[in-house]
PDB file of C-alpha atoms in Angstrom:
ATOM      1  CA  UNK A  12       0.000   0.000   0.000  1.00 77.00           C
ATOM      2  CA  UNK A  13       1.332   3.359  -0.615  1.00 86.00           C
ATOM      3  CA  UNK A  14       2.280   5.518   1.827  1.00 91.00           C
ATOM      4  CA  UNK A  15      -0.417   8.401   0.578  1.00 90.00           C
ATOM      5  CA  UNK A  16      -3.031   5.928   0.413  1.00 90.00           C
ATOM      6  CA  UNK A  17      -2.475   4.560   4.043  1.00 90.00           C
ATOM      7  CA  UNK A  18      -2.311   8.421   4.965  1.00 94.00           C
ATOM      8  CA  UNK A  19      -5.720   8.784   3.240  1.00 95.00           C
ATOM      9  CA  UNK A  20      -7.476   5.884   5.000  1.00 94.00           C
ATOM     10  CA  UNK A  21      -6.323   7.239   8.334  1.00 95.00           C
ATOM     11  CA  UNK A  22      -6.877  10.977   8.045  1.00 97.00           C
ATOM     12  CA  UNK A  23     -10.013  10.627   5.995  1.00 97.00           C
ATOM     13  CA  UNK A  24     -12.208   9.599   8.736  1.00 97.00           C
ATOM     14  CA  UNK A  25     -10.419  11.735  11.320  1.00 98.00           C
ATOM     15  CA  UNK A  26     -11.362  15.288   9.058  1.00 98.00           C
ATOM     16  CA  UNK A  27     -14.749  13.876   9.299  1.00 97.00           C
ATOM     17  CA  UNK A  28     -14.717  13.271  12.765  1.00 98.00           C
ATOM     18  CA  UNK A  29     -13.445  16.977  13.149  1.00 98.00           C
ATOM     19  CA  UNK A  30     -16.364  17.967  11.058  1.00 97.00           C
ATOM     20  CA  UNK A  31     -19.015  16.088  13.467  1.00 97.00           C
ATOM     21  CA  UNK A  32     -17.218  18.034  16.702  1.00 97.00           C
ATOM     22  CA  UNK A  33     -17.527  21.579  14.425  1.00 97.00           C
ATOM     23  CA  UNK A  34     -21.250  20.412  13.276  1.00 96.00           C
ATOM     24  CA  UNK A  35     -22.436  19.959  17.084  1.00 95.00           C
ATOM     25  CA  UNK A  36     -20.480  23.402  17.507  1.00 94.00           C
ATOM     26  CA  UNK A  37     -23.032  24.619  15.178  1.00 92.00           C
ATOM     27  CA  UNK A  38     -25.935  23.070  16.775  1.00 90.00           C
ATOM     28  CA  UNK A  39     -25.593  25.320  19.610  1.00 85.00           C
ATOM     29  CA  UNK A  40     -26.337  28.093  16.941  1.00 82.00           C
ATOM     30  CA  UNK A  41     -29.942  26.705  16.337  1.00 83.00           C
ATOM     31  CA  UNK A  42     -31.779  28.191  19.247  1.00 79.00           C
ATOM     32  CA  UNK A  43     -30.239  31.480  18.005  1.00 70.00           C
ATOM     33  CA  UNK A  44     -32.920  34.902  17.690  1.00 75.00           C
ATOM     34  CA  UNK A  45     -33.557  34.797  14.667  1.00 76.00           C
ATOM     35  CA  UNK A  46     -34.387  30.824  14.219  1.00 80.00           C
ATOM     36  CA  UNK A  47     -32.571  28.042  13.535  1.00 83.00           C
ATOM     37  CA  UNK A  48     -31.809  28.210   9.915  1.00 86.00           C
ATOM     38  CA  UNK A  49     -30.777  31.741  10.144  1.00 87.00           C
ATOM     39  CA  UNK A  50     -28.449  30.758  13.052  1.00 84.00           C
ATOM     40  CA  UNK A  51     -27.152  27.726  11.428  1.00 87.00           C
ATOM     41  CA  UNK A  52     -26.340  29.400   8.564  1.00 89.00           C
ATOM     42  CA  UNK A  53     -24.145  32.623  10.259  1.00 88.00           C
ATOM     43  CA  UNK A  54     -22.584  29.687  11.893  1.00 91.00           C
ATOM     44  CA  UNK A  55     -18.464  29.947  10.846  1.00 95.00           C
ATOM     45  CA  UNK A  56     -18.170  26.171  12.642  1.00 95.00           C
ATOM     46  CA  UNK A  57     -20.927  24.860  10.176  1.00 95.00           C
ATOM     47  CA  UNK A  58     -19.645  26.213   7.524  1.00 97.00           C
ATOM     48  CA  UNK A  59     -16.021  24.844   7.812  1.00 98.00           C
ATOM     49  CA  UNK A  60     -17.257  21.844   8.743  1.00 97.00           C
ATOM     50  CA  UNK A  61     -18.958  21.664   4.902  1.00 97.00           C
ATOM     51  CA  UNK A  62     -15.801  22.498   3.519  1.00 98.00           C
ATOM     52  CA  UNK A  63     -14.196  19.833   5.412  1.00 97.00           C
ATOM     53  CA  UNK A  64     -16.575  17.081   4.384  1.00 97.00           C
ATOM     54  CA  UNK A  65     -16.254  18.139   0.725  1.00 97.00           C
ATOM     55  CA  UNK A  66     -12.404  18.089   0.630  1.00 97.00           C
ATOM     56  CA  UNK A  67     -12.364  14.694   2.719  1.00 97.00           C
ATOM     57  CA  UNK A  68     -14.781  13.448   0.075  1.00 97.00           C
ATOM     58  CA  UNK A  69     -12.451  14.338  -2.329  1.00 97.00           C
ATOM     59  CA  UNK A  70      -9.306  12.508  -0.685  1.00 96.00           C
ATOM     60  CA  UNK A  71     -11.072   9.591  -0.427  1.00 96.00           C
ATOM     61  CA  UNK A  72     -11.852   9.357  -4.063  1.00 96.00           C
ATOM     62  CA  UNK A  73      -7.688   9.336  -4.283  1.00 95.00           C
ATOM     63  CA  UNK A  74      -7.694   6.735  -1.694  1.00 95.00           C
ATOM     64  CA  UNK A  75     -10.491   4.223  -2.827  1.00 95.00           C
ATOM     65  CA  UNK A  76      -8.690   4.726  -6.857  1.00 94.00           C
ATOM     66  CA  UNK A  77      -5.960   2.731  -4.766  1.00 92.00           C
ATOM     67  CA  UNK A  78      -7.222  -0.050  -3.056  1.00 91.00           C
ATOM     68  CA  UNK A  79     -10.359  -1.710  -2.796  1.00 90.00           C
ATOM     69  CA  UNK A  80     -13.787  -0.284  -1.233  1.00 91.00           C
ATOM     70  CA  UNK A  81     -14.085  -3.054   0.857  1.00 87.00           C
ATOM     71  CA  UNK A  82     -10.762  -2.565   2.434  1.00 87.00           C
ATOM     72  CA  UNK A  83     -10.548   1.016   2.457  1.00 90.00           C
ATOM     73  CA  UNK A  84     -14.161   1.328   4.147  1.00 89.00           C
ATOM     74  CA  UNK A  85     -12.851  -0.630   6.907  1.00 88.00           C
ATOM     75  CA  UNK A  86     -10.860   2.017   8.440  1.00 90.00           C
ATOM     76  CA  UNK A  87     -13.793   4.490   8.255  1.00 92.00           C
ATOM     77  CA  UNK A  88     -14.502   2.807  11.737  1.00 89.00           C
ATOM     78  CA  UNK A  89     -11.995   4.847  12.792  1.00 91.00           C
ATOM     79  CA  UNK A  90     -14.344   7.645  13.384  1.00 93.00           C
ATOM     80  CA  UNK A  91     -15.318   5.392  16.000  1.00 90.00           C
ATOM     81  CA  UNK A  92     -12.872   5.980  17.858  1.00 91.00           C
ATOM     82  CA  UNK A  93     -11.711   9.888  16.956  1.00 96.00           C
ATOM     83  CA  UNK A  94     -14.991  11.243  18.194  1.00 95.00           C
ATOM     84  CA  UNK A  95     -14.948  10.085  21.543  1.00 95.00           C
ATOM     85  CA  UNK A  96     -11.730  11.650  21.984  1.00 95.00           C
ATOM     86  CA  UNK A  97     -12.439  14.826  20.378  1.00 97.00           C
ATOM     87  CA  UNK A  98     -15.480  15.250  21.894  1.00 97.00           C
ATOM     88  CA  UNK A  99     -13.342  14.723  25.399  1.00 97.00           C
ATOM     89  CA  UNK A 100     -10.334  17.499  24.063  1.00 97.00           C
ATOM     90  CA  UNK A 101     -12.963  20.022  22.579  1.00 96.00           C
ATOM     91  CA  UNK A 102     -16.331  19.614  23.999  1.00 96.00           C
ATOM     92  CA  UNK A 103     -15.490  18.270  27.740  1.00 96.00           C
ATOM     93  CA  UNK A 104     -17.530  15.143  26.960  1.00 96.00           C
ATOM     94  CA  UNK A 105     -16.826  12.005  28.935  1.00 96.00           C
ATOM     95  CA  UNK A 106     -15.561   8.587  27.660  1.00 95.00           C
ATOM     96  CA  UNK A 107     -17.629   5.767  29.160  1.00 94.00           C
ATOM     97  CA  UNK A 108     -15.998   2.060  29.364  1.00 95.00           C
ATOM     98  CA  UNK A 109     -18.310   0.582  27.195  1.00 94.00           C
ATOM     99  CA  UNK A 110     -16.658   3.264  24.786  1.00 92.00           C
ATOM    100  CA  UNK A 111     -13.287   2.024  25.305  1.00 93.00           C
ATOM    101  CA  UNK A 112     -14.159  -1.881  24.949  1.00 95.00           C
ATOM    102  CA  UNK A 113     -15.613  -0.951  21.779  1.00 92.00           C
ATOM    103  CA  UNK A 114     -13.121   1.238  20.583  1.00 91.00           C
ATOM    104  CA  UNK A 115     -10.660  -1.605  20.990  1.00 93.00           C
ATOM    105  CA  UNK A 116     -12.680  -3.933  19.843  1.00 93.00           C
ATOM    106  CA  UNK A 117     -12.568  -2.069  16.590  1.00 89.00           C
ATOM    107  CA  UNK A 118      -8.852  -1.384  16.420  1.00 89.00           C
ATOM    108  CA  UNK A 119      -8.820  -5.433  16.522  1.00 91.00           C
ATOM    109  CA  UNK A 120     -11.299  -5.698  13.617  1.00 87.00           C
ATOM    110  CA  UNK A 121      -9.354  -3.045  11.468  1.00 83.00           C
ATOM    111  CA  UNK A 122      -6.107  -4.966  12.047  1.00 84.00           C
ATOM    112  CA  UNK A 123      -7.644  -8.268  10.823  1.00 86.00           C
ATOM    113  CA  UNK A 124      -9.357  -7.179   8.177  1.00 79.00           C
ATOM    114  CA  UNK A 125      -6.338  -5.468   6.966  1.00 73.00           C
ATOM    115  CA  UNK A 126      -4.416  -8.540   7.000  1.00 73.00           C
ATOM    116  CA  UNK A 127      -3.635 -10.874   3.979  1.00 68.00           C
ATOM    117  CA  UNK A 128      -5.093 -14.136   3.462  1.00 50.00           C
TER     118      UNK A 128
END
């Protein structure tokens, strides 16, 4: 695998994880004066967090021209495990053990399913 293409599969689903953290950012904005559209839409978080998605979207055409779906969508499960943590650094959030079992117990399934036959 290349090295861009590994990068890809990893940072992917981490700018997208970054984008849930600045779209709950945003949600905050909904109970603004003038409504919730209005208030979503002055929101700079939501906004960025569009742009995100789009340019993640577009790395991970790159990444999926490199290796197959099936493998590459694998490590999308990582945002299983970068939004607890951001959502612990950024929005003071707490990480529950059931959290933690699972997030290992995906870091298992990644490894496997990334491994050759």
């Amino acid at each position: 695998m290349k090295i861009s293409t590994l990068a890809g599969v990893i940072a992917v689903p981490l700018v997208i994880s970054i984008g849930q953290i600045l779209f709950k950012r945003s949600s905050e904005t909904l109970s603004g004066p003038d409504g919730p559209i209005w208030g979503l839409i002055a929101s700079p978080h939501f906004w960025i967090a569009l742009v995100m998605y789009g340019l993640a979207t577009v790395a991970w055409v790159f990444v999926i021209r490199d290796m197959p779906i099936g493998r590459a969508y694998m490590f999308m499960a990582l945002s299983y495990i970068y939004i607890p943590l951001l959502s612990l650094l950024f929005l003071s959030e707490s990480i529950t053990t059931p959290q933690i079992i699972g997030a290992l117990i995906i870091c298992v399934g990644i490894v496997v399913s990334g491994m050759k036959a």
